[in-house]
Tab-separated table of C-alpha atoms and ligand atoms in Angstrom:
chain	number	residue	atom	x	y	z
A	1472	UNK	CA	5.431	20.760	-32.225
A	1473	UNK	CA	7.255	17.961	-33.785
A	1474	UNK	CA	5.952	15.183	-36.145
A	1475	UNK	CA	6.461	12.659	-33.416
A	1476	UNK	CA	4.272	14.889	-30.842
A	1477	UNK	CA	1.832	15.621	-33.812
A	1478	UNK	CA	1.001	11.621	-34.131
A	1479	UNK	CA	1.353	11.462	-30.159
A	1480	UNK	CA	-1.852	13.564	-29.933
A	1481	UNK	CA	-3.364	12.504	-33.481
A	1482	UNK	CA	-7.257	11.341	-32.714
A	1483	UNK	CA	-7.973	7.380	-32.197
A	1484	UNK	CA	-4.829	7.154	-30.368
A	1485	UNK	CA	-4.258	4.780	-28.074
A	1486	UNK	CA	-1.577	4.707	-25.022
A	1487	UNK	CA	0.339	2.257	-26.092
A	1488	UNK	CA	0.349	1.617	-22.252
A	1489	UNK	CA	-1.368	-0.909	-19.908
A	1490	UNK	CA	-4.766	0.093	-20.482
A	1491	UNK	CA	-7.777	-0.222	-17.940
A	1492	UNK	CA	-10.626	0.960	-19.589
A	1493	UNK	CA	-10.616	0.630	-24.104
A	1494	UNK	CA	-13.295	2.837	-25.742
A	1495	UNK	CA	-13.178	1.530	-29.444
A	1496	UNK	CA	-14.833	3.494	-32.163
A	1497	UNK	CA	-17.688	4.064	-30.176
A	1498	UNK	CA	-21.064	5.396	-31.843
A	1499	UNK	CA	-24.361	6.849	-30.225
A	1500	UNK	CA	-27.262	8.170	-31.936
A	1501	UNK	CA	-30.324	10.220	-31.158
A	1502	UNK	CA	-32.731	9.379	-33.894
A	1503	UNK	CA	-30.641	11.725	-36.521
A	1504	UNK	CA	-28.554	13.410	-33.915
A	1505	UNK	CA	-25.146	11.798	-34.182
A	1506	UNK	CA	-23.927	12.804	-30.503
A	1507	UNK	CA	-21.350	9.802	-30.263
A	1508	UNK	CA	-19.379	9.665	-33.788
A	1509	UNK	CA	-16.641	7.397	-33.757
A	1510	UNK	CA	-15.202	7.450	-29.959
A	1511	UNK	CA	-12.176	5.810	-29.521
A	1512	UNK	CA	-9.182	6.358	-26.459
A	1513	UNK	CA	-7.572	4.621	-24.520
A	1514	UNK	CA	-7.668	5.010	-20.286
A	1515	UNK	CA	-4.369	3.995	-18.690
A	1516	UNK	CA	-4.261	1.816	-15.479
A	1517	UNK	CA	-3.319	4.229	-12.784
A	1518	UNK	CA	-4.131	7.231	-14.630
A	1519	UNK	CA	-5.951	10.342	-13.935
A	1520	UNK	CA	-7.468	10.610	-17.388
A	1521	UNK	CA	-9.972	13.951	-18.059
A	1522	UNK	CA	-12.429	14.146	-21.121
A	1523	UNK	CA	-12.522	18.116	-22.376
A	1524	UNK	CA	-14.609	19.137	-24.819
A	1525	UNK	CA	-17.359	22.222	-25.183
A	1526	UNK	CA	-20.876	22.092	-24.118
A	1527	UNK	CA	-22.964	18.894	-26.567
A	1528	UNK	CA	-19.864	17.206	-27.701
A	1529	UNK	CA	-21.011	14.143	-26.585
A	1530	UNK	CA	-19.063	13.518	-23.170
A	1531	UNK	CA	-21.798	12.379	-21.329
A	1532	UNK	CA	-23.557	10.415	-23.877
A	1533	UNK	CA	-19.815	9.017	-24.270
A	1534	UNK	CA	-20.208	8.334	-20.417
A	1535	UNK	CA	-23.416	6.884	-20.459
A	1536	UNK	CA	-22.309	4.253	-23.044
A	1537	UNK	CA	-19.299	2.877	-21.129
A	1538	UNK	CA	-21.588	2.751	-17.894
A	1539	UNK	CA	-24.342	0.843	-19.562
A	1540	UNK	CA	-27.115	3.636	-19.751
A	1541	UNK	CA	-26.975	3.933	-23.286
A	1542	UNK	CA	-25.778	0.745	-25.499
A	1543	UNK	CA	-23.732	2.083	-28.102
A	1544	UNK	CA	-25.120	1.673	-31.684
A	1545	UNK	CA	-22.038	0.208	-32.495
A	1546	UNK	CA	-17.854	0.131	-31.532
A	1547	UNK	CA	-16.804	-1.749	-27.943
A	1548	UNK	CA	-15.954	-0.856	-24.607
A	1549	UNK	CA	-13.717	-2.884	-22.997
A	1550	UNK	CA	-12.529	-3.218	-19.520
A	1551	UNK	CA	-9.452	-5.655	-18.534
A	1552	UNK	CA	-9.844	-6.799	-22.081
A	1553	UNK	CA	-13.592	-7.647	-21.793
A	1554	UNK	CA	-15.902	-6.023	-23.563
A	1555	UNK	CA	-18.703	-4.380	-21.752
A	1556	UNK	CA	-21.117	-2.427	-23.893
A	1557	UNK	CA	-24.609	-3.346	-23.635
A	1558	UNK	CA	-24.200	-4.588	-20.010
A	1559	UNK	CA	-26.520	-3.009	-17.784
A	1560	UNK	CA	-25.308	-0.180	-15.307
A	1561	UNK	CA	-25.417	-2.841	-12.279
A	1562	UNK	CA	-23.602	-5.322	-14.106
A	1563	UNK	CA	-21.434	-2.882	-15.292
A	1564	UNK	CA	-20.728	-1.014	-11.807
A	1565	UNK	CA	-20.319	-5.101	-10.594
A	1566	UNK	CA	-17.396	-5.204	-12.819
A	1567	UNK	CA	-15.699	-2.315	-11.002
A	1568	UNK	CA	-16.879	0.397	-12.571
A	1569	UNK	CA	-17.705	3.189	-10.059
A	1570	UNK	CA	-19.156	7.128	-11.537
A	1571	UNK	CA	-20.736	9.628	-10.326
A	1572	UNK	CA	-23.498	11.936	-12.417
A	1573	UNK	CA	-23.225	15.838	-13.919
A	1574	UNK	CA	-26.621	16.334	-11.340
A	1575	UNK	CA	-25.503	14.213	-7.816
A	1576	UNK	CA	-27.637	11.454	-6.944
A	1577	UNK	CA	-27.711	10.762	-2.991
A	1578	UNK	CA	-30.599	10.505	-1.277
A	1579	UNK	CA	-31.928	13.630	0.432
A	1580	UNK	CA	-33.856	11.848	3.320
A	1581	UNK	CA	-31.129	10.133	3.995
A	1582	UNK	CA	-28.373	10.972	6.770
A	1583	UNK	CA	-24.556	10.922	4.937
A	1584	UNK	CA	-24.146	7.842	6.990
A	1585	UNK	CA	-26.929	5.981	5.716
A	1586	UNK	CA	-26.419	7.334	2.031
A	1587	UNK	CA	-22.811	6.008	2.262
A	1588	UNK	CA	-23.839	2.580	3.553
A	1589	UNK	CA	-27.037	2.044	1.410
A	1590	UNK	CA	-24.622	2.034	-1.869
A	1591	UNK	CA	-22.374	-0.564	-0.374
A	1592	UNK	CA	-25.843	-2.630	0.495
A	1593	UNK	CA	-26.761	-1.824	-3.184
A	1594	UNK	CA	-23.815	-3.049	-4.748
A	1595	UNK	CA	-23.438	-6.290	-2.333
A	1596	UNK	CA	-26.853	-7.433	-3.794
A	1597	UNK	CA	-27.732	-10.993	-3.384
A	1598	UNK	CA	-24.457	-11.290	-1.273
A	1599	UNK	CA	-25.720	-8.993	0.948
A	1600	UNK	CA	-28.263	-11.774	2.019
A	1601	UNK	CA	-25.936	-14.568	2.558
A	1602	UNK	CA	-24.932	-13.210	5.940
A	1603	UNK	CA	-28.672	-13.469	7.325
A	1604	UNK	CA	-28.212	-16.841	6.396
A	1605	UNK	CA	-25.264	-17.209	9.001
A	1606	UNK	CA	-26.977	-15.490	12.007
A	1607	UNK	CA	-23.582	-15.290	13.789
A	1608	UNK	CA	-21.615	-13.165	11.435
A	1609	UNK	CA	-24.108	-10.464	10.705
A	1610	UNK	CA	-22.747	-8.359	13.641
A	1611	UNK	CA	-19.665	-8.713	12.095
A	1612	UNK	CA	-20.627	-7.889	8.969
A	1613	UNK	CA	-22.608	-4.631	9.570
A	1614	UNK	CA	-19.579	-3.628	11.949
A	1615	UNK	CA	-17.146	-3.377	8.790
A	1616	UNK	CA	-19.682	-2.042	6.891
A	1617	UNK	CA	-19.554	0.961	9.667
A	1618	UNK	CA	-16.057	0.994	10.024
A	1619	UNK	CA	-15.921	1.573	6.196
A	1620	UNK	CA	-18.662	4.365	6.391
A	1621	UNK	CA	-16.202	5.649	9.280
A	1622	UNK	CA	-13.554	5.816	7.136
A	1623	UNK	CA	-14.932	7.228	3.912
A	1624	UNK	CA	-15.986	10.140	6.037
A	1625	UNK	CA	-13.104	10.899	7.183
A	1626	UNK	CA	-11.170	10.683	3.692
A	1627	UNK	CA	-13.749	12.994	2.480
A	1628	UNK	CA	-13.796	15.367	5.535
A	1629	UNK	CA	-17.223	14.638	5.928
A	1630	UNK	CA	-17.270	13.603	9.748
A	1631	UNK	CA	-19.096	16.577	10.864
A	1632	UNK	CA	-21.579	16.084	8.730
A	1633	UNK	CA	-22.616	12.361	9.328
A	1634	UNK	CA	-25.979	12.875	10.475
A	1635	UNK	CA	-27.536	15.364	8.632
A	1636	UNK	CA	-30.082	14.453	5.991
A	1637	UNK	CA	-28.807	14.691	1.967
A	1638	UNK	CA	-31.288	17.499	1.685
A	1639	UNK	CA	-29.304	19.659	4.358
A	1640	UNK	CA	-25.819	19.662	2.553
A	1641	UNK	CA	-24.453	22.147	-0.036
A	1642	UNK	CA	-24.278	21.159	-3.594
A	1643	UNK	CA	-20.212	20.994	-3.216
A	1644	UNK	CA	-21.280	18.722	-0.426
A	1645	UNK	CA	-22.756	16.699	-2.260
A	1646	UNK	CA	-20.763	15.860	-4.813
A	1647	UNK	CA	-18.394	14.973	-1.766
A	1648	UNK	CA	-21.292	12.363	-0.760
A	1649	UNK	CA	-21.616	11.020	-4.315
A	1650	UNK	CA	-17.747	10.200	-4.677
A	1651	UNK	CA	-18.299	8.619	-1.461
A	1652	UNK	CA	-21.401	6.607	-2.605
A	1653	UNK	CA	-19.384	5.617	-5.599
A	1654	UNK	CA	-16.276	4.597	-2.740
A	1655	UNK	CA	-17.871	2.024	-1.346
A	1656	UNK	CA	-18.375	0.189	-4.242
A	1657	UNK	CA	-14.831	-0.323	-4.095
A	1658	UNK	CA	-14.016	0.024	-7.730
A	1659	UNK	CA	-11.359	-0.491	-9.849
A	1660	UNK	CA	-12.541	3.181	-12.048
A	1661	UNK	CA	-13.724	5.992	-10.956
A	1662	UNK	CA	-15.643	7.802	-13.746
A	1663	UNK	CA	-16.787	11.388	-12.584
A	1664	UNK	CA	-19.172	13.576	-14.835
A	1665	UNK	CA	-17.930	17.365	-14.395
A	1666	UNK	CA	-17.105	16.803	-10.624
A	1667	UNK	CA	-16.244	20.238	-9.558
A	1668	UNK	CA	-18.517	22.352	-11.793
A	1669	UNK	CA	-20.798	24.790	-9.299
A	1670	UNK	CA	-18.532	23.681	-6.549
A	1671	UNK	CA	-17.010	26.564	-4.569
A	1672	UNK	CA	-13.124	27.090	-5.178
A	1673	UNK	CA	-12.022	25.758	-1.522
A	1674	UNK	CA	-14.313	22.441	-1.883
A	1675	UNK	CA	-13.015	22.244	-5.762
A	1676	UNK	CA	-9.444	22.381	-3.761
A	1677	UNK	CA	-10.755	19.241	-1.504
A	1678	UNK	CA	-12.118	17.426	-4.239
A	1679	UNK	CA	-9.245	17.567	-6.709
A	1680	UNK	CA	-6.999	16.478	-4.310
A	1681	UNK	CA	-8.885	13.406	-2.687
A	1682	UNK	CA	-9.457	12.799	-6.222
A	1683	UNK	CA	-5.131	12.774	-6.178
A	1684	UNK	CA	-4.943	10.676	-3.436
A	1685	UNK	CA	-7.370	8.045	-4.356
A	1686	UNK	CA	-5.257	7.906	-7.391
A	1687	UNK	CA	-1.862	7.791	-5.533
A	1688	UNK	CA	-3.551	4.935	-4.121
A	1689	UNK	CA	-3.465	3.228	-7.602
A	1690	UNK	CA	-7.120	3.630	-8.887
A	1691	UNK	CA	-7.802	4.899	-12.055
A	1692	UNK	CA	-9.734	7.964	-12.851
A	1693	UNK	CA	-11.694	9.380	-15.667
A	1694	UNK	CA	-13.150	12.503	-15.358
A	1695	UNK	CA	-15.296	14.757	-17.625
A	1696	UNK	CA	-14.347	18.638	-16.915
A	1697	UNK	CA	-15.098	21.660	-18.676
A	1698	UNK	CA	-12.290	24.050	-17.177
A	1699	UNK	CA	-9.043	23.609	-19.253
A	1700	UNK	CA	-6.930	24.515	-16.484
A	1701	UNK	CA	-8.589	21.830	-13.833
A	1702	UNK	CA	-7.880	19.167	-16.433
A	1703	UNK	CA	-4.561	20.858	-17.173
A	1704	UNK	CA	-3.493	21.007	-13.520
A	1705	UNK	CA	-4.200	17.516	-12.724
A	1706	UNK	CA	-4.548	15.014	-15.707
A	1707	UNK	CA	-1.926	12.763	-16.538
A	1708	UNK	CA	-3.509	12.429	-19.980
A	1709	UNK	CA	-6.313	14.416	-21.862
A	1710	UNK	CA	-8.822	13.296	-24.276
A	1711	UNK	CA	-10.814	16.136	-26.184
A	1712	UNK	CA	-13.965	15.912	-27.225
A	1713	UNK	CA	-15.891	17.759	-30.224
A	1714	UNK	CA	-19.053	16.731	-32.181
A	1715	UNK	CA	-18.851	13.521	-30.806
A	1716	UNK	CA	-15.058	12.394	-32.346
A	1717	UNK	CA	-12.340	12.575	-30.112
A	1718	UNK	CA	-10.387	15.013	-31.558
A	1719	UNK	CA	-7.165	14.005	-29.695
A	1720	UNK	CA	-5.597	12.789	-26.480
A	1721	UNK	CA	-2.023	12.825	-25.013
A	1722	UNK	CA	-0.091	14.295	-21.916
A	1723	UNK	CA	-1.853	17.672	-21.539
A	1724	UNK	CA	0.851	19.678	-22.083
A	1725	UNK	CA	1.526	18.344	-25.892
A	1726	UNK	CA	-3.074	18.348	-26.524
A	1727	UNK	CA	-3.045	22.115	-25.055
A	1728	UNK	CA	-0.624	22.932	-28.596
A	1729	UNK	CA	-2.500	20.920	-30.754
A	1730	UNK	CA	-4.291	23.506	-33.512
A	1731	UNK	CA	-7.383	21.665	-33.364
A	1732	UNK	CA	-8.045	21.818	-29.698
A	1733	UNK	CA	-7.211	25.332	-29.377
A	1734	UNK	CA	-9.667	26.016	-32.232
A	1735	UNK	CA	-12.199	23.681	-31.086
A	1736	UNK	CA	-12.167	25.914	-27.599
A	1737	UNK	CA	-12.033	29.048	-29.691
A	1738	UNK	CA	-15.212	28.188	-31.417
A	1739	UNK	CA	-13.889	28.084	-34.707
A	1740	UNK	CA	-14.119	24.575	-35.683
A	1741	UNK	CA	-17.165	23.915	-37.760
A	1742	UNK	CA	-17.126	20.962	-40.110
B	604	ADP	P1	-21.748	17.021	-23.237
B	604	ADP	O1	-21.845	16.179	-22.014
B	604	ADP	O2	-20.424	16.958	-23.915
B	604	ADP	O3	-22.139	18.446	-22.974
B	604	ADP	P2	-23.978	15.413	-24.178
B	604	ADP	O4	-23.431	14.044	-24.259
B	604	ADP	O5	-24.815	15.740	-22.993
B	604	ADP	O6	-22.783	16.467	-24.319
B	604	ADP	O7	-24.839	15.707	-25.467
B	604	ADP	C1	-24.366	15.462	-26.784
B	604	ADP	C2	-25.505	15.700	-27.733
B	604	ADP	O8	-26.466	14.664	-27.588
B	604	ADP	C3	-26.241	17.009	-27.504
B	604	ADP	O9	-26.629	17.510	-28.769
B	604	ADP	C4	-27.435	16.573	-26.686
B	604	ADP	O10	-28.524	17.447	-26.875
B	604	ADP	C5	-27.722	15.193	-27.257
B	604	ADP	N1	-28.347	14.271	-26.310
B	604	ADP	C6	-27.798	13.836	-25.150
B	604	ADP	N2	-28.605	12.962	-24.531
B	604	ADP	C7	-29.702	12.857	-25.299
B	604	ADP	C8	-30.921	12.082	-25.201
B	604	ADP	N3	-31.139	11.258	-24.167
B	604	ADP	N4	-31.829	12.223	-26.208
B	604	ADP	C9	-31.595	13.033	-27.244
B	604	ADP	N5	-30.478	13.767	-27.415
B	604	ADP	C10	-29.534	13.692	-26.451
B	605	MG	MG1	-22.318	16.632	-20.032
């Protein structure tokens, strides 16, 4: 590797780039458990950005404080420029801010239709009421709200499946559901927490490459994987994760070189 890839892939870098999504020296604690030390990366717009890293090194704490579960205990998060830690999940999902969880959450008595429209009703909140107010456009208004649910079903191959309840689909299935839950929200990110893990290889197939389209479609993604090869295969730029620090992040093919990853995956880094 040369110097200039050796700095490329150096921890706390940033893209350089036009960057959605800022996480800044981000810190979460767990009374003494330090399981956020220091975050910082950059996610481009456009991008299909994956967070590596073994099994506790903080990725979904790290996710939790950009979504507004967890306020960090200090550093910023910053979307278009605006800082967003500390915001609540709704006010951060409002912001355009879409993600889906490591354990799906859809609603098991409901149908996949009504899942998929309930989290566009969710999101619409007090907006969702102004229409009531205008008697005459509430047709209207719930018949683009099914010609969206129409759609998303069909993006995500999930036609056939519109009217059975949440509790009747496969767990692959349902992490189908969820990225269409977090769909019609519209947003600008899509943040997904180990997306294909448990998934079965031809659904894993679907889902990484919806996950390709939506992005060829210009939104950015983040995603949280475990598999080296998944994030390899279809990450524009990897950030790697290990007790809490990101370790490094760059174009996967210049991270997969870097010493520290490789040892960090071997088990052999211990501070
Ligand atoms: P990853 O997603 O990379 O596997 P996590 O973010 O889930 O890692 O966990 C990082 C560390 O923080 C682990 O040691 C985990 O046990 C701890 N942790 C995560 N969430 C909590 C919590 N709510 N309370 C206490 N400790 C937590
Ligand atoms: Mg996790």
């Amino acid at each position: 590797m040369s110097a200039d890839d050796t700095a490329a892939a150096a921890g706390a870098a940033t893209t350089g780039g036009d960057a959605l999504l800022e996480v800044d020296d981000v810190v979460k604690t767990f009374g003494g458990l330090v399981a956020v030390d220091g975050a910082t990366f950059d996610v481009e717009r456009a991008s299909i950005t994956g967070l590596i890293g073994p099994n506790g090194a903080g990725k979904s704490t790290l996710f939790n404080c950009i979504t507004g579960v967890h306020r960090p205990d200090s550093g910023a998060v910053r979307l278009n420029g605006d800082e967003i830690q500390g915001l609540s999940p709704t006010a951060v999902a409002r912001r355009g801010v879409g993600r889906t969880f490591q354990t799906p959450k859809t609603f098991r008595g409901m149908t996949v239709r009504e899942n998929l429209a309930f989290a566009a009703k969710g999101q619409t909140g007090e907006r969702a009421l102004a229409p009531l107010l205008r008697a005459g456009t509430v047709r209207s208004e719930e018949r683009d709200l099914q010609e969206r649910v129409d759609e998303t079903l069909a993006f995500l191959e999930l036609d056939h499946l519109a009217d059975e309840y949440g509790s009747a689909l496969s767990g692959g299935q349902r992490k189908l559901l969820e990225l269409g839950r977090v769909l019609m929200m519209d947003p600008e990110i899509i943040m997904l927490d180990e997306p294909v893990a448990g998934v079965n290889p031809s659904l894993t197939d679907d889902l990484l490459d919806r996950l390709e389209e939506l992005n060829d479609r210009g939104r950015t993604i983040l995603f949280i994987e475990h598999d080296m090869d998944v994030v390899m295969g279809h990450c524009d730029r990897v950030v790697v994760m290990h007790n809490g620090k990101t370790l490094a992040s760059g174009p996967p093919e210049i991270v997969q070189e870097d010493e520290r990853v490789v040892e960090a995956y071997l088990g052999g880094y211990d501070e």
